[in-house]
mmCIF file of C-alpha atoms in Angstrom:
data_model
loop_
_atom_site.group_PDB
_atom_site.id
_atom_site.type_symbol
_atom_site.label_atom_id
_atom_site.label_comp_id
_atom_site.label_asym_id
_atom_site.label_seq_id
_atom_site.Cartn_x
_atom_site.Cartn_y
_atom_site.Cartn_z
ATOM 1 C CA MET A 1 7.788 17.677 29.583
ATOM 2 C CA ASP A 2 10.782 18.557 27.421
ATOM 3 C CA PHE A 3 9.530 19.470 23.948
ATOM 4 C CA LEU A 4 11.740 17.040 22.011
ATOM 5 C CA GLN A 5 11.208 14.330 24.616
ATOM 6 C CA ALA A 6 7.499 14.421 23.765
ATOM 7 C CA PHE A 7 8.376 12.832 20.404
ATOM 8 C CA SER A 8 10.550 10.076 21.886
ATOM 9 C CA LEU A 9 9.450 6.439 21.700
ATOM 10 C CA GLU A 10 12.119 5.197 24.115
ATOM 11 C CA GLY A 11 10.919 2.197 26.098
ATOM 12 C CA LYS A 12 7.907 1.634 23.830
ATOM 13 C CA VAL A 13 7.049 -1.621 22.037
ATOM 14 C CA ALA A 14 5.631 -1.031 18.556
ATOM 15 C CA LEU A 15 3.856 -3.726 16.520
ATOM 16 C CA ILE A 16 3.653 -2.883 12.812
ATOM 17 C CA THR A 17 1.664 -5.460 10.848
ATOM 18 C CA GLY A 18 2.885 -6.578 7.428
ATOM 19 C CA ALA A 19 6.130 -4.647 7.878
ATOM 20 C CA SER A 20 8.672 -6.858 6.126
ATOM 21 C CA TYR A 21 9.088 -4.217 3.400
ATOM 22 C CA GLY A 22 7.520 -1.127 1.853
ATOM 23 C CA ILE A 23 5.490 1.409 3.814
ATOM 24 C CA GLY A 24 5.369 -0.705 6.978
ATOM 25 C CA PHE A 25 9.138 -1.133 6.950
ATOM 26 C CA ALA A 26 9.690 2.623 6.516
ATOM 27 C CA ILE A 27 7.345 3.397 9.405
ATOM 28 C CA ALA A 28 9.050 0.806 11.612
ATOM 29 C CA LYS A 29 12.466 2.212 10.720
ATOM 30 C CA GLY A 30 11.312 5.694 11.728
ATOM 31 C CA MET A 31 9.920 4.429 15.029
ATOM 32 C CA ALA A 32 13.131 2.515 15.737
ATOM 33 C CA GLY A 33 15.038 5.754 15.147
ATOM 34 C CA ALA A 34 12.836 7.385 17.786
ATOM 35 C CA GLY A 35 13.731 4.633 20.267
ATOM 36 C CA ALA A 36 10.940 2.057 19.919
ATOM 37 C CA THR A 37 11.437 -1.698 20.047
ATOM 38 C CA ILE A 38 10.114 -3.030 16.741
ATOM 39 C CA VAL A 39 7.863 -6.053 16.380
ATOM 40 C CA PHE A 40 6.316 -7.042 13.048
ATOM 41 C CA ASN A 41 4.452 -9.896 11.456
ATOM 42 C CA ASP A 42 3.914 -11.225 7.970
ATOM 43 C CA ILE A 43 1.912 -13.974 6.331
ATOM 44 C CA ASN A 44 4.735 -16.546 5.988
ATOM 45 C CA GLN A 45 8.215 -17.365 7.279
ATOM 46 C CA GLU A 46 9.915 -16.377 4.029
ATOM 47 C CA LEU A 47 8.634 -12.802 4.298
ATOM 48 C CA VAL A 48 9.438 -12.635 8.017
ATOM 49 C CA ASP A 49 13.003 -13.805 7.334
ATOM 50 C CA LYS A 50 13.307 -11.241 4.542
ATOM 51 C CA GLY A 51 12.138 -8.551 6.941
ATOM 52 C CA LEU A 52 14.482 -9.608 9.730
ATOM 53 C CA ALA A 53 17.426 -9.442 7.318
ATOM 54 C CA ALA A 54 16.357 -5.974 6.115
ATOM 55 C CA TYR A 55 16.060 -4.656 9.672
ATOM 56 C CA LYS A 56 19.413 -6.166 10.601
ATOM 57 C CA ALA A 57 21.005 -4.422 7.590
ATOM 58 C CA GLU A 58 19.690 -1.137 9.024
ATOM 59 C CA GLY A 59 21.103 -1.905 12.462
ATOM 60 C CA ILE A 60 17.662 -2.561 13.941
ATOM 61 C CA GLU A 61 17.023 -5.531 16.228
ATOM 62 C CA ALA A 62 13.455 -6.372 15.243
ATOM 63 C CA HIS A 63 11.234 -9.246 16.370
ATOM 64 C CA GLY A 64 9.339 -11.045 13.605
ATOM 65 C CA TYR A 65 6.314 -13.345 13.826
ATOM 66 C CA VAL A 66 4.384 -15.363 11.269
ATOM 67 C CA CYS A 67 0.698 -14.501 11.569
ATOM 68 C CA ASP A 68 -2.348 -14.018 9.354
ATOM 69 C CA VAL A 69 -4.125 -10.880 10.612
ATOM 70 C CA THR A 70 -7.503 -12.280 9.528
ATOM 71 C CA ASN A 71 -7.152 -15.297 11.843
ATOM 72 C CA GLU A 72 -8.404 -14.171 15.260
ATOM 73 C CA ASP A 73 -6.995 -17.138 17.177
ATOM 74 C CA ALA A 74 -3.574 -16.725 15.535
ATOM 75 C CA VAL A 75 -3.559 -12.982 16.280
ATOM 76 C CA ASN A 76 -4.465 -13.537 19.936
ATOM 77 C CA GLU A 77 -1.692 -16.136 20.179
ATOM 78 C CA MET A 78 0.831 -13.773 18.565
ATOM 79 C CA VAL A 79 -0.066 -10.865 20.856
ATOM 80 C CA ALA A 80 0.249 -13.102 23.947
ATOM 81 C CA LYS A 81 3.636 -14.300 22.682
ATOM 82 C CA ILE A 82 4.846 -10.739 22.075
ATOM 83 C CA GLU A 83 3.776 -9.711 25.583
ATOM 84 C CA THR A 84 5.760 -12.631 27.028
ATOM 85 C CA GLU A 85 8.854 -12.390 24.813
ATOM 86 C CA VAL A 86 9.144 -8.640 24.185
ATOM 87 C CA GLY A 87 6.671 -6.696 26.311
ATOM 88 C CA VAL A 88 3.192 -5.210 26.300
ATOM 89 C CA ILE A 89 2.421 -3.477 23.004
ATOM 90 C CA ASP A 90 2.314 0.309 23.426
ATOM 91 C CA ILE A 91 1.919 1.153 19.739
ATOM 92 C CA LEU A 92 0.015 -0.725 17.045
ATOM 93 C CA VAL A 93 0.249 0.193 13.365
ATOM 94 C CA ASN A 94 -2.346 -1.643 11.288
ATOM 95 C CA ASN A 95 -0.404 -1.632 8.021
ATOM 96 C CA ALA A 96 -1.043 -5.086 6.501
ATOM 97 C CA GLY A 97 -3.253 -4.816 3.446
ATOM 98 C CA ILE A 98 -3.867 -5.738 -0.183
ATOM 99 C CA ILE A 99 -5.451 -4.145 -3.235
ATOM 100 C CA LYS A 100 -7.116 -5.817 -6.215
ATOM 101 C CA ARG A 101 -7.483 -3.564 -9.261
ATOM 102 C CA ILE A 102 -10.483 -5.176 -10.943
ATOM 103 C CA PRO A 103 -13.543 -3.434 -12.436
ATOM 104 C CA MET A 104 -16.429 -3.876 -10.023
ATOM 105 C CA CYS A 105 -18.639 -5.867 -12.387
ATOM 106 C CA GLU A 106 -15.757 -8.233 -13.116
ATOM 107 C CA MET A 107 -14.846 -8.746 -9.448
ATOM 108 C CA THR A 108 -16.228 -11.806 -7.691
ATOM 109 C CA ALA A 109 -17.806 -11.582 -4.272
ATOM 110 C CA ALA A 110 -14.988 -13.805 -2.981
ATOM 111 C CA GLN A 111 -12.365 -11.330 -4.238
ATOM 112 C CA PHE A 112 -14.277 -8.434 -2.683
ATOM 113 C CA ARG A 113 -14.499 -10.278 0.652
ATOM 114 C CA GLN A 114 -10.769 -11.050 0.626
ATOM 115 C CA VAL A 115 -9.877 -7.358 0.393
ATOM 116 C CA ILE A 116 -12.393 -6.435 3.101
ATOM 117 C CA ASP A 117 -11.128 -9.275 5.291
ATOM 118 C CA ILE A 118 -7.480 -8.212 5.187
ATOM 119 C CA ASP A 119 -7.874 -4.433 4.972
ATOM 120 C CA LEU A 120 -10.751 -3.953 7.441
ATOM 121 C CA ASN A 121 -11.397 -7.083 9.487
ATOM 122 C CA GLY A 122 -7.638 -7.466 10.079
ATOM 123 C CA PRO A 123 -7.261 -4.068 11.816
ATOM 124 C CA PHE A 124 -10.398 -4.808 13.852
ATOM 125 C CA ILE A 125 -9.005 -8.179 14.980
ATOM 126 C CA VAL A 126 -5.507 -6.928 15.851
ATOM 127 C CA SER A 127 -6.791 -3.780 17.589
ATOM 128 C CA LYS A 128 -9.198 -5.856 19.666
ATOM 129 C CA ALA A 129 -6.313 -8.096 20.700
ATOM 130 C CA VAL A 130 -4.055 -5.272 21.958
ATOM 131 C CA ILE A 131 -6.585 -2.888 23.540
ATOM 132 C CA PRO A 132 -7.154 -4.830 26.823
ATOM 133 C CA SER A 133 -3.460 -4.648 27.766
ATOM 134 C CA MET A 134 -3.328 -0.982 26.716
ATOM 135 C CA ILE A 135 -6.230 -0.316 29.099
ATOM 136 C CA LYS A 136 -4.398 -2.104 31.932
ATOM 137 C CA LYS A 137 -1.199 -0.159 31.200
ATOM 138 C CA GLY A 138 -3.060 3.137 31.095
ATOM 139 C CA HIS A 139 -2.071 4.236 27.593
ATOM 140 C CA GLY A 140 -1.863 3.119 23.992
ATOM 141 C CA LYS A 141 -1.522 4.325 20.426
ATOM 142 C CA ILE A 142 -3.219 2.732 17.423
ATOM 143 C CA ILE A 143 -2.426 3.987 13.914
ATOM 144 C CA ASN A 144 -4.465 2.669 11.015
ATOM 145 C CA ILE A 145 -3.001 2.967 7.527
ATOM 146 C CA CYS A 146 -5.963 4.371 5.656
ATOM 147 C CA SER A 147 -5.745 5.817 2.143
ATOM 148 C CA MET A 148 -6.910 8.660 -0.044
ATOM 149 C CA MET A 149 -9.456 6.016 -1.055
ATOM 150 C CA SER A 150 -10.939 6.563 2.422
ATOM 151 C CA GLU A 151 -12.267 9.775 0.834
ATOM 152 C CA LEU A 152 -12.247 9.240 -2.929
ATOM 153 C CA GLY A 153 -13.382 6.682 -5.458
ATOM 154 C CA ARG A 154 -11.571 5.562 -8.582
ATOM 155 C CA GLU A 155 -12.002 2.961 -11.300
ATOM 156 C CA THR A 156 -11.183 -0.677 -10.399
ATOM 157 C CA VAL A 157 -10.751 -0.225 -6.618
ATOM 158 C CA SER A 158 -14.283 -0.724 -5.272
ATOM 159 C CA ALA A 159 -13.282 -3.254 -2.615
ATOM 160 C CA TYR A 160 -10.205 -1.296 -1.529
ATOM 161 C CA ALA A 161 -12.140 1.993 -1.288
ATOM 162 C CA ALA A 162 -14.922 0.278 0.664
ATOM 163 C CA ALA A 163 -12.391 -1.249 3.071
ATOM 164 C CA LYS A 164 -10.413 1.960 3.569
ATOM 165 C CA GLY A 165 -13.581 4.009 4.023
ATOM 166 C CA GLY A 166 -14.601 1.494 6.670
ATOM 167 C CA LEU A 167 -11.162 1.693 8.268
ATOM 168 C CA LYS A 168 -11.500 5.470 8.535
ATOM 169 C CA MET A 169 -14.728 5.016 10.478
ATOM 170 C CA LEU A 170 -13.295 2.181 12.587
ATOM 171 C CA THR A 171 -10.509 4.615 13.525
ATOM 172 C CA LYS A 172 -13.034 7.195 14.676
ATOM 173 C CA ASN A 173 -15.013 4.585 16.582
ATOM 174 C CA ILE A 174 -11.985 3.183 18.451
ATOM 175 C CA ALA A 175 -11.109 6.772 19.402
ATOM 176 C CA SER A 176 -14.671 7.327 20.615
ATOM 177 C CA GLU A 177 -14.918 4.070 22.558
ATOM 178 C CA TYR A 178 -11.493 3.924 24.192
ATOM 179 C CA GLY A 179 -10.322 7.540 24.416
ATOM 180 C CA GLU A 180 -11.262 7.644 28.102
ATOM 181 C CA TYR A 181 -8.610 4.971 28.754
ATOM 182 C CA ASN A 182 -5.857 7.235 27.342
ATOM 183 C CA ILE A 183 -5.804 5.307 24.072
ATOM 184 C CA GLN A 184 -5.470 7.417 20.954
ATOM 185 C CA CYS A 185 -6.459 5.924 17.598
ATOM 186 C CA ASN A 186 -5.626 7.883 14.470
ATOM 187 C CA GLY A 187 -5.088 7.116 10.805
ATOM 188 C CA ILE A 188 -2.538 7.985 8.170
ATOM 189 C CA GLY A 189 -3.710 8.313 4.582
ATOM 190 C CA PRO A 190 -0.737 7.951 2.239
ATOM 191 C CA GLY A 191 -0.826 9.528 -1.177
ATOM 192 C CA TYR A 192 0.782 7.790 -4.130
ATOM 193 C CA ILE A 193 4.012 6.338 -2.756
ATOM 194 C CA ALA A 194 7.003 5.133 -4.774
ATOM 195 C CA THR A 195 7.337 1.487 -3.720
ATOM 196 C CA PRO A 196 8.289 -1.717 -5.576
ATOM 197 C CA GLN A 197 4.547 -2.333 -6.044
ATOM 198 C CA THR A 198 4.064 0.962 -7.904
ATOM 199 C CA ALA A 199 7.339 0.742 -9.868
ATOM 200 C CA PRO A 200 5.637 -0.495 -13.103
ATOM 201 C CA LEU A 201 3.465 2.638 -13.041
ATOM 202 C CA ARG A 202 6.571 4.842 -13.001
ATOM 203 C CA GLU A 203 8.608 3.131 -15.730
ATOM 204 C CA ILE A 204 9.884 5.285 -18.555
ATOM 205 C CA GLN A 205 8.179 4.242 -21.801
ATOM 206 C CA PRO A 206 10.105 3.012 -24.892
ATOM 207 C CA ASP A 207 9.719 6.449 -26.498
ATOM 208 C CA GLY A 208 11.277 8.128 -23.443
ATOM 209 C CA SER A 209 7.984 9.493 -22.089
ATOM 210 C CA ARG A 210 6.581 8.950 -18.607
ATOM 211 C CA HIS A 211 4.000 6.238 -18.013
ATOM 212 C CA PRO A 212 0.474 7.719 -18.521
ATOM 213 C CA PHE A 213 -0.462 6.986 -14.893
ATOM 214 C CA ASP A 214 2.786 8.598 -13.717
ATOM 215 C CA GLN A 215 1.903 11.719 -15.709
ATOM 216 C CA PHE A 216 -1.597 11.688 -14.202
ATOM 217 C CA ILE A 217 -0.288 11.508 -10.606
ATOM 218 C CA ILE A 218 2.322 14.219 -11.095
ATOM 219 C CA ALA A 219 -0.313 16.507 -12.619
ATOM 220 C CA LYS A 220 -2.733 15.858 -9.716
ATOM 221 C CA THR A 221 -0.161 16.376 -6.942
ATOM 222 C CA PRO A 222 0.739 19.953 -5.931
ATOM 223 C CA ALA A 223 4.116 18.642 -4.736
ATOM 224 C CA ALA A 224 4.649 17.416 -8.336
ATOM 225 C CA ARG A 225 6.177 14.130 -7.239
ATOM 226 C CA TRP A 226 5.357 10.710 -5.854
ATOM 227 C CA GLY A 227 5.809 10.342 -2.119
ATOM 228 C CA GLU A 228 8.605 8.279 -0.645
ATOM 229 C CA ALA A 229 7.901 5.648 1.990
ATOM 230 C CA SER A 230 10.169 7.660 4.299
ATOM 231 C CA ASP A 231 7.700 10.585 4.055
ATOM 232 C CA LEU A 232 5.384 8.541 6.291
ATOM 233 C CA ALA A 233 7.930 7.906 9.063
ATOM 234 C CA ALA A 234 7.858 11.234 10.928
ATOM 235 C CA PRO A 235 4.031 11.582 10.837
ATOM 236 C CA SER A 236 3.830 8.048 12.258
ATOM 237 C CA VAL A 237 6.292 8.873 15.033
ATOM 238 C CA PHE A 238 4.197 11.940 15.913
ATOM 239 C CA LEU A 239 0.998 9.881 16.154
ATOM 240 C CA ALA A 240 2.805 7.196 18.187
ATOM 241 C CA SER A 241 4.355 9.647 20.654
ATOM 242 C CA ASP A 242 3.171 11.666 23.644
ATOM 243 C CA ALA A 243 3.207 14.718 21.358
ATOM 244 C CA SER A 244 -0.179 13.539 20.026
ATOM 245 C CA ASN A 245 -1.845 12.694 23.348
ATOM 246 C CA PHE A 246 -4.806 14.991 22.605
ATOM 247 C CA VAL A 247 -5.091 13.990 18.945
ATOM 248 C CA ASN A 248 -7.721 11.289 18.585
ATOM 249 C CA GLY A 249 -9.907 10.046 15.737
ATOM 250 C CA HIS A 250 -7.988 12.069 13.159
ATOM 251 C CA ILE A 251 -6.894 10.950 9.678
ATOM 252 C CA LEU A 252 -3.616 12.603 8.652
ATOM 253 C CA TYR A 253 -3.334 12.585 4.869
ATOM 254 C CA VAL A 254 0.285 12.500 3.723
ATOM 255 C CA ASP A 255 -0.471 13.003 0.057
ATOM 256 C CA GLY A 256 1.511 15.964 -1.254
ATOM 257 C CA GLY A 257 -1.718 17.969 -1.369
ATOM 258 C CA ILE A 258 -3.806 15.810 -3.724
ATOM 259 C CA LEU A 259 -6.969 15.951 -1.609
ATOM 260 C CA ALA A 260 -6.743 19.747 -1.413
ATOM 261 C CA TYR A 261 -6.344 20.216 -5.173
ATOM 262 C CA ILE A 262 -8.993 20.356 -7.884
ATOM 263 C CA GLY A 263 -6.382 19.988 -10.631
ATOM 264 C CA LYS A 264 -4.981 22.164 -13.388
ATOM 265 C CA GLN A 265 -7.220 23.924 -15.863
ATOM 266 C CA PRO A 266 -6.901 22.429 -19.348
ATOM 267 C CA GLN A 267 -4.723 24.534 -21.636
#
């Protein structure tokens, strides 16, 4: 196989969940650039329409569907519809997720369950829906958007860390259970990414100083910067392409080196 051709996604159908904006949108844009046909979902029509307009502005003909990833019947219906209207899904990126920053003892069990439901049960449900057709086709790629919280804990993110730790292990289990069918399941663990959601944490303070959390992240990151959503595109294309056909059950941390770094010695 031609070396560069190994990274091509020409002729592939890629479903990226929750990809109307942010990290999912950046990953989808990268995959479209590599030749994939993009399919995405979001929780309501307003977000899907917003996503379709954003893809169109980038010159990408995407296919959008309204679907709640925690609703198994709705997911099965969406996947069947995609197979009929677009084609069998070759690549799945389980990107849809939420975070609730609440101290553990102040978080209700219902709030904890909601995070687990979307961030862990959702990837299980969507993966289960696409795997049978991947088996029939003889190949498939599943990429789970994990997190540094798959490895680390931090204040106020107990549910998120529990979900992402579980997602890391679900990734390894899918790889173990379906690798023999030429299905590769890997994860990407983003570091701190500059998105609209993290913008308040990067605002310059009235006195001209950086936000305390911004200072903390810069000090903890060997790259000395926040990541951009686009930093996740090429790693995703690699894991979605034939170039990674013998990479399975791996979590690729795209974090600027945070997990490798103990931090600076106090002056």
